[in-house]
XYZ file of C-alpha atoms in Angstrom:
527
model
C 81.874 16.206 35.517
C 82.407 17.443 32.075
C 85.799 19.673 31.318
C 84.445 23.355 30.330
C 88.083 23.972 29.387
C 88.349 21.014 26.827
C 84.655 21.694 25.802
C 85.936 25.566 24.799
C 89.051 23.992 22.782
C 86.870 21.745 20.519
C 83.214 22.140 18.884
C 81.092 18.983 19.800
C 81.012 15.827 17.499
C 77.341 16.290 16.893
C 77.772 20.190 15.728
C 80.801 18.936 13.723
C 78.796 16.283 11.974
C 75.452 18.919 11.628
C 78.398 21.280 10.025
C 79.454 18.483 7.238
C 75.587 17.631 6.885
C 74.546 21.267 5.833
C 77.540 21.865 3.708
C 76.696 18.472 1.980
C 72.715 19.306 1.622
C 73.569 22.928 0.178
C 76.176 21.187 -2.586
C 74.925 17.789 -3.649
C 72.089 19.325 -5.104
C 74.114 21.617 -7.237
C 76.916 19.316 -8.131
C 74.007 16.918 -9.413
C 72.678 19.885 -11.821
C 75.966 20.709 -12.792
C 76.295 16.648 -13.914
C 73.159 16.303 -15.489
C 73.904 19.174 -17.597
C 77.245 17.574 -18.474
C 75.561 14.692 -19.919
C 75.307 14.651 -23.396
C 77.034 16.738 -26.516
C 79.160 19.377 -25.936
C 78.618 20.724 -29.229
C 75.020 20.830 -28.463
C 75.500 23.038 -25.364
C 77.787 25.544 -27.023
C 75.036 25.614 -29.532
C 72.476 26.536 -26.861
C 74.858 28.831 -24.985
C 74.780 31.019 -28.434
C 71.840 30.536 -29.908
C 69.642 33.894 -30.723
C 67.216 32.932 -28.374
C 69.517 32.217 -25.678
C 71.053 35.653 -26.116
C 67.350 37.342 -25.967
C 67.360 35.867 -22.742
C 70.600 37.203 -21.597
C 69.320 40.545 -22.994
C 65.815 40.874 -21.368
C 67.581 39.721 -17.844
C 70.053 42.241 -17.959
C 67.538 44.968 -18.739
C 65.069 43.851 -16.503
C 67.684 43.911 -13.374
C 69.280 47.313 -14.362
C 65.600 48.980 -14.805
C 64.732 47.589 -11.477
C 67.906 48.976 -9.758
C 66.975 52.147 -11.346
C 63.660 52.593 -10.191
C 64.311 51.282 -6.509
C 67.324 54.002 -6.418
C 65.155 56.828 -7.131
C 62.253 55.723 -5.049
C 64.285 54.547 -2.013
C 67.335 57.556 -2.137
C 65.119 60.380 -1.801
C 62.754 58.816 0.549
C 65.734 57.739 2.855
C 66.949 61.163 2.826
C 63.406 62.694 3.547
C 62.735 60.365 6.417
C 66.321 61.000 8.266
C 67.686 64.099 7.293
C 64.819 66.772 6.720
C 61.872 68.091 9.208
C 58.952 66.270 7.620
C 56.252 65.601 10.512
C 55.392 62.051 11.162
C 58.677 60.530 9.824
C 57.948 57.255 12.059
C 54.899 56.463 10.376
C 56.688 57.188 6.726
C 59.336 54.563 8.083
C 56.681 52.260 8.543
C 54.866 53.016 5.155
C 58.389 52.887 3.458
C 58.781 49.417 4.733
C 55.256 48.093 4.086
C 55.746 47.305 0.419
C 57.487 44.351 1.467
C 54.642 42.863 2.118
C 53.158 42.940 -1.310
C 55.033 40.182 -2.933
C 56.257 41.072 -6.697
C 53.585 38.346 -8.126
C 50.892 40.299 -6.127
C 51.974 43.839 -7.641
C 52.219 41.956 -10.914
C 48.490 41.288 -10.433
C 47.775 44.702 -9.370
C 49.040 46.265 -12.193
C 47.682 43.981 -14.718
C 44.074 44.588 -12.826
C 44.722 47.892 -13.309
C 44.850 48.292 -16.756
C 43.303 46.993 -19.826
C 39.354 46.729 -20.907
C 38.301 44.984 -17.495
C 40.965 47.070 -15.485
C 40.145 49.248 -12.704
C 40.575 52.709 -14.226
C 38.352 51.581 -17.250
C 35.389 50.363 -15.081
C 35.515 52.995 -12.461
C 36.774 56.162 -14.441
C 36.407 54.879 -17.757
C 40.290 56.119 -18.580
C 41.759 52.972 -20.428
C 45.370 52.418 -20.726
C 47.391 49.522 -22.434
C 47.789 46.566 -20.472
C 50.992 46.722 -18.665
C 53.079 43.987 -19.752
C 56.457 43.232 -20.868
C 59.760 44.803 -19.594
C 57.982 47.975 -18.475
C 55.381 45.766 -16.538
C 58.118 43.696 -14.736
C 59.959 46.510 -13.627
C 57.539 48.463 -12.434
C 56.062 45.208 -10.474
C 59.590 44.330 -9.015
C 60.720 47.838 -8.239
C 58.168 48.996 -6.415
C 58.309 45.652 -4.374
C 62.249 45.770 -3.520
C 62.974 49.286 -3.186
C 62.351 48.828 0.675
C 65.645 46.710 0.937
C 67.678 49.569 -0.386
C 65.534 52.253 1.461
C 66.656 50.259 4.898
C 70.278 50.013 4.140
C 70.651 53.957 2.910
C 68.604 54.868 6.144
C 70.900 52.835 8.391
C 74.422 54.649 6.652
C 72.690 57.990 6.707
C 71.863 57.653 10.505
C 75.386 56.543 11.283
C 77.084 59.007 9.272
C 78.902 61.945 11.510
C 77.690 65.559 10.839
C 81.142 67.006 12.063
C 82.316 65.256 8.687
C 79.896 67.667 6.542
C 80.784 70.549 8.802
C 84.477 70.402 8.212
C 83.920 70.472 4.279
C 81.493 73.340 4.450
C 84.017 75.070 6.642
C 86.803 74.136 3.872
C 84.221 75.849 1.455
C 82.443 73.063 -0.333
C 78.923 73.577 -1.381
C 75.838 71.432 -0.508
C 76.604 69.466 -4.028
C 80.614 68.942 -3.176
C 79.945 68.136 0.322
C 77.577 65.379 -1.001
C 79.729 63.795 -3.896
C 83.183 64.417 -1.674
C 81.726 63.123 1.835
C 78.091 61.898 2.021
C 78.148 59.536 -1.128
C 81.501 57.574 -0.308
C 80.075 56.882 3.046
C 76.850 55.443 1.458
C 78.524 53.132 -1.257
C 78.628 50.105 1.285
C 74.925 50.432 1.822
C 74.155 50.967 -1.584
C 76.297 47.882 -2.995
C 74.406 45.859 -0.080
C 71.179 46.892 -0.915
C 72.114 46.814 -4.989
C 73.175 43.311 -4.541
C 69.915 42.138 -2.748
C 67.704 43.435 -5.420
C 69.555 42.417 -8.486
C 69.951 38.809 -6.657
C 66.185 38.756 -6.049
C 65.462 39.984 -9.636
C 67.563 37.640 -11.360
C 65.532 34.896 -9.100
C 62.297 35.887 -9.483
C 59.773 33.894 -11.486
C 55.848 35.359 -10.394
C 56.139 38.674 -11.885
C 58.192 38.013 -15.131
C 55.639 35.273 -15.770
C 52.678 36.935 -15.323
C 53.904 39.980 -17.005
C 54.994 37.860 -20.320
C 58.240 38.535 -20.158
C 60.878 36.305 -21.500
C 64.111 35.684 -19.182
C 66.127 32.713 -17.670
C 64.041 32.067 -14.814
C 60.819 31.713 -16.938
C 62.216 29.944 -19.714
C 63.864 27.363 -17.613
C 60.487 26.936 -16.280
C 59.305 26.239 -19.488
C 61.758 23.770 -20.548
C 61.517 21.766 -17.134
C 57.612 21.678 -17.394
C 57.359 20.416 -20.933
C 59.390 17.442 -20.048
C 60.694 17.336 -23.196
C 64.191 19.334 -22.944
C 65.031 18.870 -19.421
C 69.129 19.128 -20.100
C 68.345 22.229 -21.925
C 66.296 23.071 -18.224
C 69.639 22.283 -16.513
C 71.949 24.208 -18.857
C 69.707 27.384 -18.328
C 69.809 26.778 -14.601
C 73.646 26.679 -14.911
C 73.712 29.858 -16.926
C 71.585 31.793 -14.449
C 73.569 30.923 -11.764
C 76.648 32.268 -13.799
C 74.894 35.146 -13.791
C 74.339 35.414 -10.235
C 77.927 34.756 -9.748
C 79.105 37.376 -12.004
C 76.693 39.781 -9.840
C 77.977 38.951 -6.544
C 81.411 39.619 -8.171
C 80.466 42.775 -9.832
C 79.341 44.249 -7.061
C 82.032 43.474 -4.952
C 84.109 45.442 -7.134
C 81.951 48.557 -6.012
C 84.707 50.933 -4.172
C 83.747 51.299 -1.019
C 87.209 52.531 0.778
C 88.297 54.909 1.233
C 85.715 56.259 3.510
C 85.403 59.483 4.947
C 86.489 58.741 8.938
C 86.208 60.460 11.816
C 89.363 61.634 13.683
C 88.449 61.987 17.070
C 86.448 59.780 19.961
C 83.398 60.375 21.355
C 79.615 60.594 20.320
C 79.151 61.300 16.523
C 77.589 64.386 15.974
C 73.905 64.214 15.293
C 72.720 65.888 11.907
C 70.092 68.959 12.391
C 67.041 68.318 10.534
C 66.940 69.805 7.018
C 64.054 72.700 6.812
C 62.569 71.789 3.311
C 60.204 75.095 3.709
C 58.587 75.655 0.455
C 59.545 72.318 -1.015
C 57.595 70.391 1.576
C 54.733 70.378 -0.473
C 56.958 68.586 -3.138
C 58.318 66.012 -1.065
C 54.933 65.027 0.070
C 53.463 64.710 -3.156
C 56.507 62.223 -3.755
C 55.504 60.332 -0.691
C 51.917 60.031 -1.451
C 52.636 58.873 -5.322
C 55.074 56.021 -3.980
C 52.563 54.760 -0.908
C 49.890 54.830 -3.440
C 51.885 53.100 -5.786
C 53.588 50.469 -3.951
C 50.892 49.595 -0.996
C 47.602 51.925 -2.284
C 47.202 50.193 -5.630
C 47.448 46.651 -4.825
C 44.993 47.111 -2.092
C 42.593 48.938 -4.259
C 42.554 46.688 -7.100
C 42.003 43.614 -4.787
C 38.993 45.647 -3.219
C 37.869 46.288 -6.373
C 37.935 42.884 -7.645
C 36.339 41.655 -4.481
C 33.372 44.268 -5.179
C 32.878 42.801 -8.303
C 31.868 39.529 -7.098
C 28.347 37.899 -7.942
C 28.730 34.348 -6.210
C 29.326 33.301 -2.989
C 32.834 33.252 -1.547
C 34.475 29.675 -1.694
C 35.062 29.316 1.878
C 36.161 25.809 1.603
C 38.764 26.165 -1.036
C 40.116 29.076 0.894
C 40.581 27.537 4.367
C 42.011 24.793 2.768
C 44.776 27.062 0.777
C 45.352 28.666 4.278
C 45.828 25.247 6.207
C 48.026 23.655 3.376
C 50.432 27.220 3.133
C 50.764 26.818 6.968
C 51.402 23.157 6.691
C 54.472 23.667 5.087
C 55.455 27.347 6.477
C 55.194 26.152 9.959
C 57.492 22.838 10.127
C 59.937 25.105 7.675
C 60.345 27.666 10.358
C 60.641 25.501 13.029
C 63.400 23.022 11.270
C 65.427 26.070 9.579
C 65.393 27.802 12.863
C 66.861 25.224 14.739
C 69.392 24.245 12.059
C 70.418 27.855 12.274
C 70.550 27.923 15.964
C 73.004 24.965 16.437
C 75.029 26.125 13.387
C 75.066 29.484 14.630
C 76.516 28.218 17.948
C 79.073 26.674 16.099
C 80.167 29.333 14.294
C 80.422 31.810 17.112
C 81.729 29.157 20.216
C 83.989 27.313 18.167
C 85.073 29.723 15.057
C 87.606 27.657 12.502
C 87.545 26.365 9.206
C 84.731 24.084 9.831
C 82.728 26.661 11.049
C 83.801 29.334 8.036
C 83.160 26.901 5.351
C 79.549 26.125 6.862
C 79.003 29.634 6.955
C 79.536 30.469 3.049
C 77.436 27.179 2.322
C 74.719 28.461 4.196
C 74.901 31.891 2.325
C 75.679 30.459 -0.724
C 72.242 28.578 -0.679
C 70.562 32.055 0.430
C 72.106 33.400 -2.695
C 70.754 30.880 -5.145
C 67.638 31.900 -7.333
C 64.934 29.969 -6.086
C 64.093 28.137 -9.313
C 67.790 26.670 -10.079
C 67.897 25.699 -6.579
C 64.194 23.746 -6.780
C 65.198 22.309 -10.254
C 68.662 21.093 -8.615
C 66.660 19.480 -6.121
C 64.091 17.975 -8.199
C 66.721 16.126 -10.815
C 68.681 15.013 -7.052
C 65.721 13.473 -5.428
C 64.004 12.006 -8.820
C 67.639 10.333 -9.461
C 68.561 9.348 -6.081
C 65.025 8.441 -4.053
C 62.395 9.022 -6.479
C 59.789 8.213 -3.803
C 60.988 11.509 -2.120
C 59.816 13.842 -5.000
C 57.155 15.966 -4.623
C 56.886 15.261 -1.016
C 56.850 17.804 2.001
C 60.300 16.674 3.191
C 62.242 17.677 -0.152
C 60.433 20.571 -0.253
C 60.859 21.440 3.426
C 64.789 20.686 2.559
C 64.473 23.441 -0.273
C 62.958 25.994 1.850
C 65.671 25.373 4.324
C 68.666 25.755 2.021
C 67.302 28.663 0.747
C 66.225 30.691 3.856
C 68.379 29.299 6.917
C 70.640 32.310 6.555
C 67.743 34.869 7.574
C 67.903 32.884 11.200
C 71.392 32.361 10.851
C 72.945 35.622 10.721
C 70.459 37.559 13.732
C 71.381 34.145 15.819
C 75.287 34.431 15.478
C 75.464 37.741 16.094
C 73.300 37.793 19.295
C 75.520 34.636 20.690
C 78.758 36.548 19.910
C 77.101 39.826 21.867
C 76.076 37.438 24.488
C 79.204 35.155 24.834
C 79.922 31.755 26.554
C 81.014 33.014 30.225
C 78.113 32.022 31.838
C 77.598 28.875 30.302
C 80.941 27.811 31.000
C 80.561 28.478 34.791
C 77.659 26.448 35.040
C 79.240 23.551 33.583
C 81.882 23.965 35.943
C 78.785 23.685 38.751
C 77.812 20.454 37.033
C 75.143 21.381 34.594
C 75.204 19.158 31.435
C 75.829 21.285 28.113
C 72.281 21.060 26.730
C 70.695 22.104 30.052
C 73.091 24.966 30.504
C 72.193 26.322 26.653
C 68.563 25.637 27.381
C 68.142 27.303 30.723
C 70.911 30.075 30.508
C 71.963 30.961 27.149
C 68.303 30.382 24.832
C 66.574 33.033 27.356
C 69.183 35.550 26.160
C 68.951 35.058 22.634
C 65.234 34.423 22.030
C 64.178 37.531 20.467
C 66.704 36.818 17.730
C 65.853 33.135 17.384
C 61.821 34.137 17.250
C 62.518 36.945 14.977
C 64.908 34.728 12.542
C 62.073 32.058 12.735
C 59.010 34.859 12.206
C 61.181 36.044 8.726
C 61.614 32.376 7.318
C 57.847 32.048 8.411
C 57.084 35.171 6.379
C 59.276 34.301 3.537
C 58.036 30.761 2.956
C 54.421 32.114 2.826
C 55.386 34.215 0.031
C 57.662 32.109 -1.953
C 56.646 30.966 -5.338
C 58.939 29.469 -7.417
C 60.619 26.657 -5.568
C 56.755 26.146 -4.333
C 55.523 25.598 -7.558
C 58.318 23.506 -8.988
C 58.387 21.053 -5.812
C 55.045 21.494 -4.352
C 53.258 17.691 -3.547
C 50.379 16.581 -5.773
C 47.088 18.066 -4.209
C 48.655 21.214 -2.666
C 47.628 24.661 -3.208
C 49.211 27.174 -1.530
C 47.937 31.066 -1.317
C 50.901 32.053 -3.620
C 50.192 29.371 -6.195
C 46.346 30.466 -5.850
C 47.449 34.293 -6.817
C 50.102 33.316 -9.222
C 47.860 30.560 -11.357
C 44.709 32.335 -11.024
C 46.228 35.640 -12.439
C 48.104 33.883 -15.113
C 44.720 32.218 -16.367
C 42.721 35.661 -16.174
C 40.495 34.983 -13.198
C 41.237 38.311 -11.399
C 38.254 37.763 -8.958
C 39.210 34.453 -8.024
C 42.574 35.459 -7.404
C 41.389 38.464 -5.246
C 40.715 36.404 -1.724
C 43.937 34.890 -1.941
C 46.225 38.192 -2.917
C 44.241 39.924 0.381
C 44.859 37.448 2.448
C 48.620 37.111 1.887
C 49.137 40.959 1.862
C 47.026 40.848 5.496
C 49.247 37.601 6.744
C 52.612 39.479 5.356
C 51.495 43.082 6.920
C 50.858 41.025 10.384
C 54.488 39.496 10.522
C 56.027 42.292 9.307
C 54.622 44.707 12.075
C 55.229 41.936 14.444
C 59.019 41.809 13.448
C 59.204 45.700 13.955
C 57.510 46.292 17.093
C 60.284 43.041 18.224
C 63.151 45.267 16.495
C 61.510 48.857 18.525
C 61.587 46.486 22.059
C 64.887 45.763 21.777
C 66.067 48.755 20.513
C 64.199 50.535 23.546
C 65.292 48.071 25.991
C 68.845 48.830 24.973
């Protein structure tokens, strides 16, 4: 009979070996990328670092990140306040509309902006209103800002809901006005949410490839792809990848310096006081104008432009090619979701039930993989596979490995939290009754944490469907996913041919997001 006391003290050998394997999978490709970059003349590397082209890439990357953060904040902050604190009707619908832009990937938003402007654009063809083609820094900032602001919105909404109204009442009783209360009480409590949202948006912007490439903006990610794709400057591509990784690390360190303490804290126990909805009065009309503009720009514009180009079709739909792209996308997304979720489940079990140094190192490796921009990660995996097992290069196995490194954290966090909340008392009790550990976990623990497992798997599936840089660099020959079709056809000016794929991407993303929101709502109601 298994000894449950002993099992609590030490993790199974298989889980510890898996933890080591996960860490190696995260570290080896990047270690090889560093080794590849260091091969060659050090003077050449220094010259590459300080040449004018590199400084231009640095300036464009910093400007793009700052612009996207500013635009996302200007949209998300007032939107979150209106949803949480105002008396606007239909705030539940407004919440859903505020999250829906996540279903429109950045490169699809770029497709919509390109299809809107110029001589052949939506505005000129329908209204005779011709505007200059949106491209460069302004176009990329607009595309990424409209896609990423929900990340900040969700963080701010949660923080606003958690704030205790009694703190504001106390500040007002001490003679502070509305603006003083905001800057002295509300804003310090929102800084952690702001920092977390800003960090997610900044990391996404640094690693984006599709939107910046379509907008013809030279940043580190697009330059890195050009160097690697040309086949002549592979070492320079490796150095650019390391520079981008350095910027990623610097960004994480910078946002960790944002002061989040001390924060206003409650002085008593009990239930936090609820905020009374603020009556907007005559400002309600202006609030609705802002909301309508945001929804039209972030959701209505991509949908309208896509439908416009579909209406211009003069030839029959190439249904076989479309179905083939759907099938090939599913052939990558479904295995990745299954493998990554299984690995996340096993790793989360080790971290939740046997915490320690191994579990901590494993967790850092998992989140480190998630923080790495897609293109440097793909480049590292490509270099590693080419020079260790060349037969695996551009295979399904290597691509699924890269996906797992990048997205496993999306399932790991929710599953670990669910396991920690569930505990293992029932599991240990079944062990004492003679049930095997695997059978006990599958029949007792797994049904309890099933919502977190399926939610994490669905999120990974959604991210793989939308993923572009990793797919574009590592995809097997002959595979054309939905994201690749949208990007390549838009890049070639084939707006009509890209419309079908863009519409399907938005439909699939909206469906999965709706399922995730429904599941979250069901869990909150059952709790």
